GROMACS .gro file of C-alpha atoms in nm:
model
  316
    1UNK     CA    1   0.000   0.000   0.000
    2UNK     CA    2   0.126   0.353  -0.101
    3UNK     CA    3   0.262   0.594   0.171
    4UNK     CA    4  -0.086   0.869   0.118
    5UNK     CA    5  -0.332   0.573   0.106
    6UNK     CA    6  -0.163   0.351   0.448
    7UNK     CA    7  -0.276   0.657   0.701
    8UNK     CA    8  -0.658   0.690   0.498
    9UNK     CA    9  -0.690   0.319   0.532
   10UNK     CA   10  -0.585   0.321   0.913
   11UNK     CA   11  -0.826   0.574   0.942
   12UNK     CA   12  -1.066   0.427   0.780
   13UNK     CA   13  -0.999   0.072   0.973
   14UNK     CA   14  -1.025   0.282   1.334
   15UNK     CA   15  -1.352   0.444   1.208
   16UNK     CA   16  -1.499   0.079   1.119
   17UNK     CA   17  -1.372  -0.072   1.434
   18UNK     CA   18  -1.540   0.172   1.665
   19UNK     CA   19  -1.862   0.241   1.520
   20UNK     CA   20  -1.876  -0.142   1.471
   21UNK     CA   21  -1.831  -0.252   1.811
   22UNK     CA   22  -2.038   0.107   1.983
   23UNK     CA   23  -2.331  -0.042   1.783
   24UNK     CA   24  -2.334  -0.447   1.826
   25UNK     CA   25  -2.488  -0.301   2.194
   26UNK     CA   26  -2.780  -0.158   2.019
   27UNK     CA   27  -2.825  -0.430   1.779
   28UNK     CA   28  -2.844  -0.663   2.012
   29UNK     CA   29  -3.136  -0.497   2.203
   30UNK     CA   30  -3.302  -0.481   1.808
   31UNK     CA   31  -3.240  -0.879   1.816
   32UNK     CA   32  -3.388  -0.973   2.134
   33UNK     CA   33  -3.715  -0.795   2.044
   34UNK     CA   34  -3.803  -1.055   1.766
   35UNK     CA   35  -3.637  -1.357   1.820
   36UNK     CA   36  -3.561  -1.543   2.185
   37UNK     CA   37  -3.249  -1.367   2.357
   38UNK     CA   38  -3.063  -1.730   2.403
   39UNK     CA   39  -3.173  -1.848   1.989
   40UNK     CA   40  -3.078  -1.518   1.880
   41UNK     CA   41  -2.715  -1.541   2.083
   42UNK     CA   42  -2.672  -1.889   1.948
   43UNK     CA   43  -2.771  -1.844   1.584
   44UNK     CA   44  -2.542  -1.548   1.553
   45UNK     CA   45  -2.231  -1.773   1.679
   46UNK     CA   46  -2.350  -2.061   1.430
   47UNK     CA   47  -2.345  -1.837   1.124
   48UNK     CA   48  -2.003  -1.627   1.297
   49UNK     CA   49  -1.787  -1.967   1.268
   50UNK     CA   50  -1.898  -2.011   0.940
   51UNK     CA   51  -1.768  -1.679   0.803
   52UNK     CA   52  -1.457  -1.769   0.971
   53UNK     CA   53  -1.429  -2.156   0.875
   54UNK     CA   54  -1.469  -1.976   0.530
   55UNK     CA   55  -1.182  -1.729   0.604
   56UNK     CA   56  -0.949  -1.973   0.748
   57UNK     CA   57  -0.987  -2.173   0.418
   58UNK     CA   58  -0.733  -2.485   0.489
   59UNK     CA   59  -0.545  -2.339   0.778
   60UNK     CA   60  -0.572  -2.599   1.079
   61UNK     CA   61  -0.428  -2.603   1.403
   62UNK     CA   62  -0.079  -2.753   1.472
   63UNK     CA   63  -0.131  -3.135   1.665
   64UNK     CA   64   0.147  -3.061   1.896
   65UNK     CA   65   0.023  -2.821   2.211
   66UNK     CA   66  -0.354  -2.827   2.113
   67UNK     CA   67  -0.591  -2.899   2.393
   68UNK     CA   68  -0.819  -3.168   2.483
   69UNK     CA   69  -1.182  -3.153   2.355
   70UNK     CA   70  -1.262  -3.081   2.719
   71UNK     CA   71  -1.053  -2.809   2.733
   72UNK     CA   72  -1.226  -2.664   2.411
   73UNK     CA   73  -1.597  -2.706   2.551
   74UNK     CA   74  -1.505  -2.536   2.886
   75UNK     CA   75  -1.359  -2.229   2.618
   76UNK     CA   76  -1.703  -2.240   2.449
   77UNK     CA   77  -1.843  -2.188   2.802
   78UNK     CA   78  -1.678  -1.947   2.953
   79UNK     CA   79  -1.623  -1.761   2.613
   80UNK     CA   80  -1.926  -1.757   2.469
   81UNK     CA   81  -2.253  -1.942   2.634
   82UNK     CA   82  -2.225  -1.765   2.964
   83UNK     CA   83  -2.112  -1.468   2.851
   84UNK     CA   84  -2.383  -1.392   2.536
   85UNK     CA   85  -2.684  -1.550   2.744
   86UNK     CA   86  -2.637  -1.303   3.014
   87UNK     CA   87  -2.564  -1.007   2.759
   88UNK     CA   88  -2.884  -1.098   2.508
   89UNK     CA   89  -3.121  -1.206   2.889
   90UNK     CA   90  -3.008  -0.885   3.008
   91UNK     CA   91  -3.067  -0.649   2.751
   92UNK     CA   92  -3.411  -0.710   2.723
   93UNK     CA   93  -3.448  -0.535   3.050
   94UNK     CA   94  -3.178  -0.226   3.048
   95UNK     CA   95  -3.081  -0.042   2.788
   96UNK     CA   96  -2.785  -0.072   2.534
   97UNK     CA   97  -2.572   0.215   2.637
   98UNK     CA   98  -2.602   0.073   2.975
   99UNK     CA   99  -2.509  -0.239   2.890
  100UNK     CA  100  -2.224  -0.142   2.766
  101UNK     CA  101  -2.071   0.108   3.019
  102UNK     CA  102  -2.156  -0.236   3.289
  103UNK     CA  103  -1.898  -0.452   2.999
  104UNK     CA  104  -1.655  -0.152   3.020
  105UNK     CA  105  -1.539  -0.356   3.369
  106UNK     CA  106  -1.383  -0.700   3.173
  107UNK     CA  107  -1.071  -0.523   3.192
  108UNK     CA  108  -1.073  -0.469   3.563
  109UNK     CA  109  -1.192  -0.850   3.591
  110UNK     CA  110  -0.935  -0.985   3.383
  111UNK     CA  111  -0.648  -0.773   3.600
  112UNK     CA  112  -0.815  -0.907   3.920
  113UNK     CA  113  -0.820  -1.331   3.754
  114UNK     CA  114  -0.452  -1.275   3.576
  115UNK     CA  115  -0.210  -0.998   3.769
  116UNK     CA  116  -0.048  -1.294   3.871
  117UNK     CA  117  -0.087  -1.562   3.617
  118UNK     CA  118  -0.052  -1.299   3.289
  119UNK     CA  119   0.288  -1.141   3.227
  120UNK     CA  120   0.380  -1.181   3.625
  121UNK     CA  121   0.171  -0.832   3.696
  122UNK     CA  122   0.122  -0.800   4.091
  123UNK     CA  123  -0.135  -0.614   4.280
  124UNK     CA  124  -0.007  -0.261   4.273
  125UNK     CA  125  -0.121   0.018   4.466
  126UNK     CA  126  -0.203   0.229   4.096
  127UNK     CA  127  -0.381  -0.148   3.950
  128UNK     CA  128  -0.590  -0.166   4.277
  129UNK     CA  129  -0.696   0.256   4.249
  130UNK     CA  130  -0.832   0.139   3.879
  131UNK     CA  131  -1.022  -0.157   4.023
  132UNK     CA  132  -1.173   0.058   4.324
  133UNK     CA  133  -1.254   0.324   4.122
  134UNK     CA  134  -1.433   0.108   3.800
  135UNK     CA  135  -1.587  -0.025   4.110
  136UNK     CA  136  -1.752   0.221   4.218
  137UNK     CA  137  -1.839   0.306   3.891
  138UNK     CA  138  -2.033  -0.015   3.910
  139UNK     CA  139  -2.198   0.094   4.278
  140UNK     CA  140  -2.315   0.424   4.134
  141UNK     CA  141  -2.502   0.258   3.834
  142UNK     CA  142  -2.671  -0.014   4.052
  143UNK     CA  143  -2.769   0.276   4.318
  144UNK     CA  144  -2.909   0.462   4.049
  145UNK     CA  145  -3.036   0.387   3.752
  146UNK     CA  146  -3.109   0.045   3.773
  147UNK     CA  147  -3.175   0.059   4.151
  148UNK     CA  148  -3.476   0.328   4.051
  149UNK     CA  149  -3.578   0.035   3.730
  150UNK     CA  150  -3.686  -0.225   3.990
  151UNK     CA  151  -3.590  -0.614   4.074
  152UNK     CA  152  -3.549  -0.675   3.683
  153UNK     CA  153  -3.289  -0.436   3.583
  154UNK     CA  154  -3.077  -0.491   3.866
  155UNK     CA  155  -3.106  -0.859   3.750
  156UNK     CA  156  -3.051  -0.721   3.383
  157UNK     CA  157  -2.691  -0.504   3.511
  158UNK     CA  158  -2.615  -0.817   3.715
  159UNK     CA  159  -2.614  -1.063   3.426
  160UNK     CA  160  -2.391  -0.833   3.231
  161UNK     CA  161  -2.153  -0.821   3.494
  162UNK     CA  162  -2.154  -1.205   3.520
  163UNK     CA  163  -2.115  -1.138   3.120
  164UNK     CA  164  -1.766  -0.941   3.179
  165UNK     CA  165  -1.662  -1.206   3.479
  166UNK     CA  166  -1.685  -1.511   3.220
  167UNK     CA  167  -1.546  -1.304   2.926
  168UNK     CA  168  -1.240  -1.233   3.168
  169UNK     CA  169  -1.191  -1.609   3.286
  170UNK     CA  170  -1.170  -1.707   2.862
  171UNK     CA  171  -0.900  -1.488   2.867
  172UNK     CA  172  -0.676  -1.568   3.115
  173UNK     CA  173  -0.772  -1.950   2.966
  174UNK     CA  174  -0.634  -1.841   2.630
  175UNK     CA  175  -0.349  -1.659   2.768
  176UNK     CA  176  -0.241  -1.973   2.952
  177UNK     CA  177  -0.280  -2.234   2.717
  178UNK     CA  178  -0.308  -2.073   2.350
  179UNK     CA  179  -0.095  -1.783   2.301
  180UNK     CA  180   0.095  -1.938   2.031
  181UNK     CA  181  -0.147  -2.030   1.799
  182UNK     CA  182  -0.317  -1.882   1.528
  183UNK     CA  183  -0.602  -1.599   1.688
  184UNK     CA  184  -0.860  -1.695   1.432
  185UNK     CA  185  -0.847  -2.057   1.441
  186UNK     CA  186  -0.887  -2.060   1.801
  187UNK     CA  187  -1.181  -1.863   1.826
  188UNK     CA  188  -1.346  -2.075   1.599
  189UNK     CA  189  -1.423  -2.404   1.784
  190UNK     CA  190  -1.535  -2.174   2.075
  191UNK     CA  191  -1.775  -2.018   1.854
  192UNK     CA  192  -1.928  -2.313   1.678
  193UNK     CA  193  -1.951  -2.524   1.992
  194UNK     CA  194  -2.040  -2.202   2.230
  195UNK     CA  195  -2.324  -2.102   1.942
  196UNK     CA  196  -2.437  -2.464   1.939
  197UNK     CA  197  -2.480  -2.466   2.371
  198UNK     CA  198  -2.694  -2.157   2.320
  199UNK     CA  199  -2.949  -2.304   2.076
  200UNK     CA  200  -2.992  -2.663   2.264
  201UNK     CA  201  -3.074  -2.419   2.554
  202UNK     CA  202  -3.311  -2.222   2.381
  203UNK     CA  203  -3.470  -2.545   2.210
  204UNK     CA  204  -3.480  -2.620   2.604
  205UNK     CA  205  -3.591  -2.310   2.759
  206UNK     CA  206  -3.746  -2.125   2.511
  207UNK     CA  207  -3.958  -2.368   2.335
  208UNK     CA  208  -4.259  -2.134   2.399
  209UNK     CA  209  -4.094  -1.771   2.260
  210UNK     CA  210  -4.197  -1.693   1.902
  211UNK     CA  211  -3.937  -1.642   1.615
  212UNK     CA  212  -4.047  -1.331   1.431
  213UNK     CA  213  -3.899  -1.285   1.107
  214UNK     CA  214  -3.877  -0.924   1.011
  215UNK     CA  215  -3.638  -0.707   0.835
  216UNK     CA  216  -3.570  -0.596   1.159
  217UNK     CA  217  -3.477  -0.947   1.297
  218UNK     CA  218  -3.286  -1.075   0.979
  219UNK     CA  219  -3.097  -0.739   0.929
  220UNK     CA  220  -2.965  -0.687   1.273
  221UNK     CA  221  -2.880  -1.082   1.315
  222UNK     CA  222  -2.674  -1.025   0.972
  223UNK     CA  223  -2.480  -0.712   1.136
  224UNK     CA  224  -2.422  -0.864   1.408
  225UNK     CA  225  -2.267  -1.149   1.223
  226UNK     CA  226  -2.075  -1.025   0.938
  227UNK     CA  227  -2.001  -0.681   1.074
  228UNK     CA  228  -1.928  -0.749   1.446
  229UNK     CA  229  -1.773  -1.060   1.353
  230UNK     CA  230  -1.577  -1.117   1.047
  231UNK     CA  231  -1.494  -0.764   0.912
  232UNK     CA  232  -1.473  -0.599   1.288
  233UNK     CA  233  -1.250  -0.901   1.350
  234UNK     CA  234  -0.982  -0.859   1.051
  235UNK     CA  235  -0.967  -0.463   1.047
  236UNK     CA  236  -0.877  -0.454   1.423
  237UNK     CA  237  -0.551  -0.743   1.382
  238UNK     CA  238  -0.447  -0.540   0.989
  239UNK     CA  239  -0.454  -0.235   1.294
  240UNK     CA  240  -0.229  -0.404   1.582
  241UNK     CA  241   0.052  -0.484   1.269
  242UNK     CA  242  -0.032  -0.163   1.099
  243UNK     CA  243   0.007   0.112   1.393
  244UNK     CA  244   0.146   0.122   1.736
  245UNK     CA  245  -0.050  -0.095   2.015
  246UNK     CA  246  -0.091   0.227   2.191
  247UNK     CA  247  -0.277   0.414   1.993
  248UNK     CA  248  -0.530   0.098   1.980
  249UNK     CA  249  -0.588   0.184   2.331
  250UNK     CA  250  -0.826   0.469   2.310
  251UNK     CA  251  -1.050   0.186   2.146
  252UNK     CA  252  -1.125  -0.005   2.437
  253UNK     CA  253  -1.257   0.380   2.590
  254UNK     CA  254  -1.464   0.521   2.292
  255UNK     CA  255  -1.678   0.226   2.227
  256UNK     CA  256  -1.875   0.258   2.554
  257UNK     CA  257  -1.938   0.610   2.470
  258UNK     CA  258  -2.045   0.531   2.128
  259UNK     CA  259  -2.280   0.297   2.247
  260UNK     CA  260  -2.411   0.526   2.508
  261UNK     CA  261  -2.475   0.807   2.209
  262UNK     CA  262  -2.624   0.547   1.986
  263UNK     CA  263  -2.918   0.440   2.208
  264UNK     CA  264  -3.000   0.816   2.342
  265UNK     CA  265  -2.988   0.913   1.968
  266UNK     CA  266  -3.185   0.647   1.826
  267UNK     CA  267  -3.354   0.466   2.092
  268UNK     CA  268  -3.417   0.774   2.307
  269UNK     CA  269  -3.278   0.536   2.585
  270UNK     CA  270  -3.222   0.775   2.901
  271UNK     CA  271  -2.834   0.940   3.028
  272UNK     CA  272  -2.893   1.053   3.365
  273UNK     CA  273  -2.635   1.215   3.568
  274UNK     CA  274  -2.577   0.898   3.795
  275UNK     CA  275  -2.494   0.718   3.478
  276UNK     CA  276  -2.261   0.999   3.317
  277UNK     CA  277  -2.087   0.986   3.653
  278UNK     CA  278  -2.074   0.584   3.690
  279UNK     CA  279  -1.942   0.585   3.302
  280UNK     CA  280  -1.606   0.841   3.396
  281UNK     CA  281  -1.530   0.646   3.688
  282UNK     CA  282  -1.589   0.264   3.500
  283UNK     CA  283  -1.395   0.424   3.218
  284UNK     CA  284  -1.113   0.605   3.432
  285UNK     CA  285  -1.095   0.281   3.654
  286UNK     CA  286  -0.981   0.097   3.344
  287UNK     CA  287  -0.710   0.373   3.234
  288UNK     CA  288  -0.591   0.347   3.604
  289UNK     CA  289  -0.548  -0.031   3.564
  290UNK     CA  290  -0.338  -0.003   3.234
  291UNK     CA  291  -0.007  -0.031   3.300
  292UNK     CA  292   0.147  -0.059   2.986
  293UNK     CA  293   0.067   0.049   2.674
  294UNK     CA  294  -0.025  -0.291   2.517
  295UNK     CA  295  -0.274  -0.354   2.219
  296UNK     CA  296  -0.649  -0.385   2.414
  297UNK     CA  297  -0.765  -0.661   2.216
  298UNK     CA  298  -1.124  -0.754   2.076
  299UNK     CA  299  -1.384  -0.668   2.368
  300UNK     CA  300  -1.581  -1.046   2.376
  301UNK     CA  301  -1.921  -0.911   2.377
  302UNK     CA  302  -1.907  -0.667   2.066
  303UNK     CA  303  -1.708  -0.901   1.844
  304UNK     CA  304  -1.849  -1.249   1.774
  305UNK     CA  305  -1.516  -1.400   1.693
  306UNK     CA  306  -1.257  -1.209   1.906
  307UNK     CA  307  -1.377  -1.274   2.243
  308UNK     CA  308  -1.103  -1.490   2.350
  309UNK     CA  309  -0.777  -1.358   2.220
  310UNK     CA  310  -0.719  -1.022   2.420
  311UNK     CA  311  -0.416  -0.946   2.519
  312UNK     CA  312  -0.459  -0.891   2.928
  313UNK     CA  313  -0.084  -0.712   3.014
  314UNK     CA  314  -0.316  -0.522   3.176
  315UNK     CA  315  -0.582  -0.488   2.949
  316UNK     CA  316  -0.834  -0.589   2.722
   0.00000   0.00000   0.00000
């Protein structure tokens, strides 16, 4: 690529990558109002691994150093079942801006699961400000807005919270044990095998729920994954060999507020004061708790098939 083209296509790439994963928030909440929140979750993973079977083409894992099925099902679990039934439940209760600003914390999980196990990190007294202030972050939302929406959006902000626990607990798992294999093969058996859990448990649970079939449905379902998954996916890792990891940083900041802007523009989803304050101190927190300036990685709930290969020196 030509020396005036290279900074209009990073550009370009950071534009997509942002507005991408701001808006897989809202089109989630668009999803769960047609189609069953745990379907919907699983049916997006199922057609996610097939746009990246497709893209692998005939690449295949080495023999040597990969894991046992077991090891691969627990990934599915933690990386996607868990996390995308508690993010597609939830949203049908609180709104998308919210639920995003509540994900903001996986970073502050994944420092308090790895600062010992990921790149030897200890507890230090600037690590544990970042956690106690994204924190609090988290206390100011629950005592606010979705203390004032009642028993099921505190369940709602809950689940996504349980959401950012799991996401952080496939990371460290991939940090341990897959490092050193290729990032888009290994997100691929999770995906398949985490989008297959999610339909047997809505065929289970949600035998009842009626699948609408709309424009609305189909469209956001499509976004969700080709644009959260596949193109989201390959502009961000062209980015981390195309610029310096630092300047990928701001990412893992600007998305929340995209998302926030996003449902109060077009969903006329409420921004209150509590939540403009519990948003600076989620998103401080999480600059607090970056230590080094290392490349943030795919946030697991706004890219289908990136959720298990960020880079946690601290963060995501």
């Amino acid at each position: 690529m030509s020396a005036p083209r290279r900074p209009l296509a990073i550009a370009l790439a950071l534009t997509l990558v942002i507005l991408v994963w701001g808006s897989t928030w809202l089109a989630i909440k668009v999803n769960t109002r047609d189609l069953p929140p745990l379907g919907a979750a699983g049916l997006r993973f199922v057609l996610a691994a097939a746009l990246i079977a497709a893209t692998a083409g005939r690449r295949r894992l080495p023999r040597e150093g990969r894991p046992a099925p077991g090891f691969w099902l627990g990934l599915a679990v933690a990386m996607i079942a868990v996390p995308y039934a508690c993010v597609y439940w939830g949203e049908q209760y609180i709104p998308s801006g919210l639920t995003a600003v509540l994900f903001a914390t996986y970073p502050l999980f994944v420092a308090l699961l790895a600062h010992r196990e990921v790149g030897g990190e200890r507890l230090t007294l600037r690590l544990g400000a970042g956690l106690l202030c994204g924190f609090a972050g988290v206390l100011v939302l629950f005592a606010g807005d979705l203390g004032e929406g009642g028993f099921w959006s505190v369940l709602g902000g809950s689940l996504v919270l349980v959401s950012a626990v799991s996401s952080a607990a496939s990371t460290v798992m991939v940090k341990r044990r897959l490092t050193h294999l290729d990032p888009l093969l290994i997100n691929l058996r999770p995906m398949l095998l985490g989008g297959l859990l999610l339909l047997a448990a809505s065929a289970a649970l949600e035998f009842r729920m009626t699948w609408t079939w709309s424009a609305r449905s189909v469209g956001s379902l499509l976004y969700l994954s080709v644009f959260g998954s596949a193109l989201a996916f390959g502009a961000y890792y062209w980015l981390m060999r195309a610029i310096p990891v630092s300047r990928l940083a701001f990412v893992v900041y600007i998305t929340p507020l995209v998302a926030l802007a996003l449902g109060t523009w077009l969903e006329d989803e409420p921004f209150t004061p509590r939540m403009a304050a519990g948003t600076v101190l989620i998103i401080g927190g999480v600059a607090l708790a970056r230590r080094r300036a290392v490349a943030p990685g795919p946030p697991p709930c706004q890219n289908a098939a990136a959720g298990a290969t960020a880079p946690t020196g601290r963060s995501t």
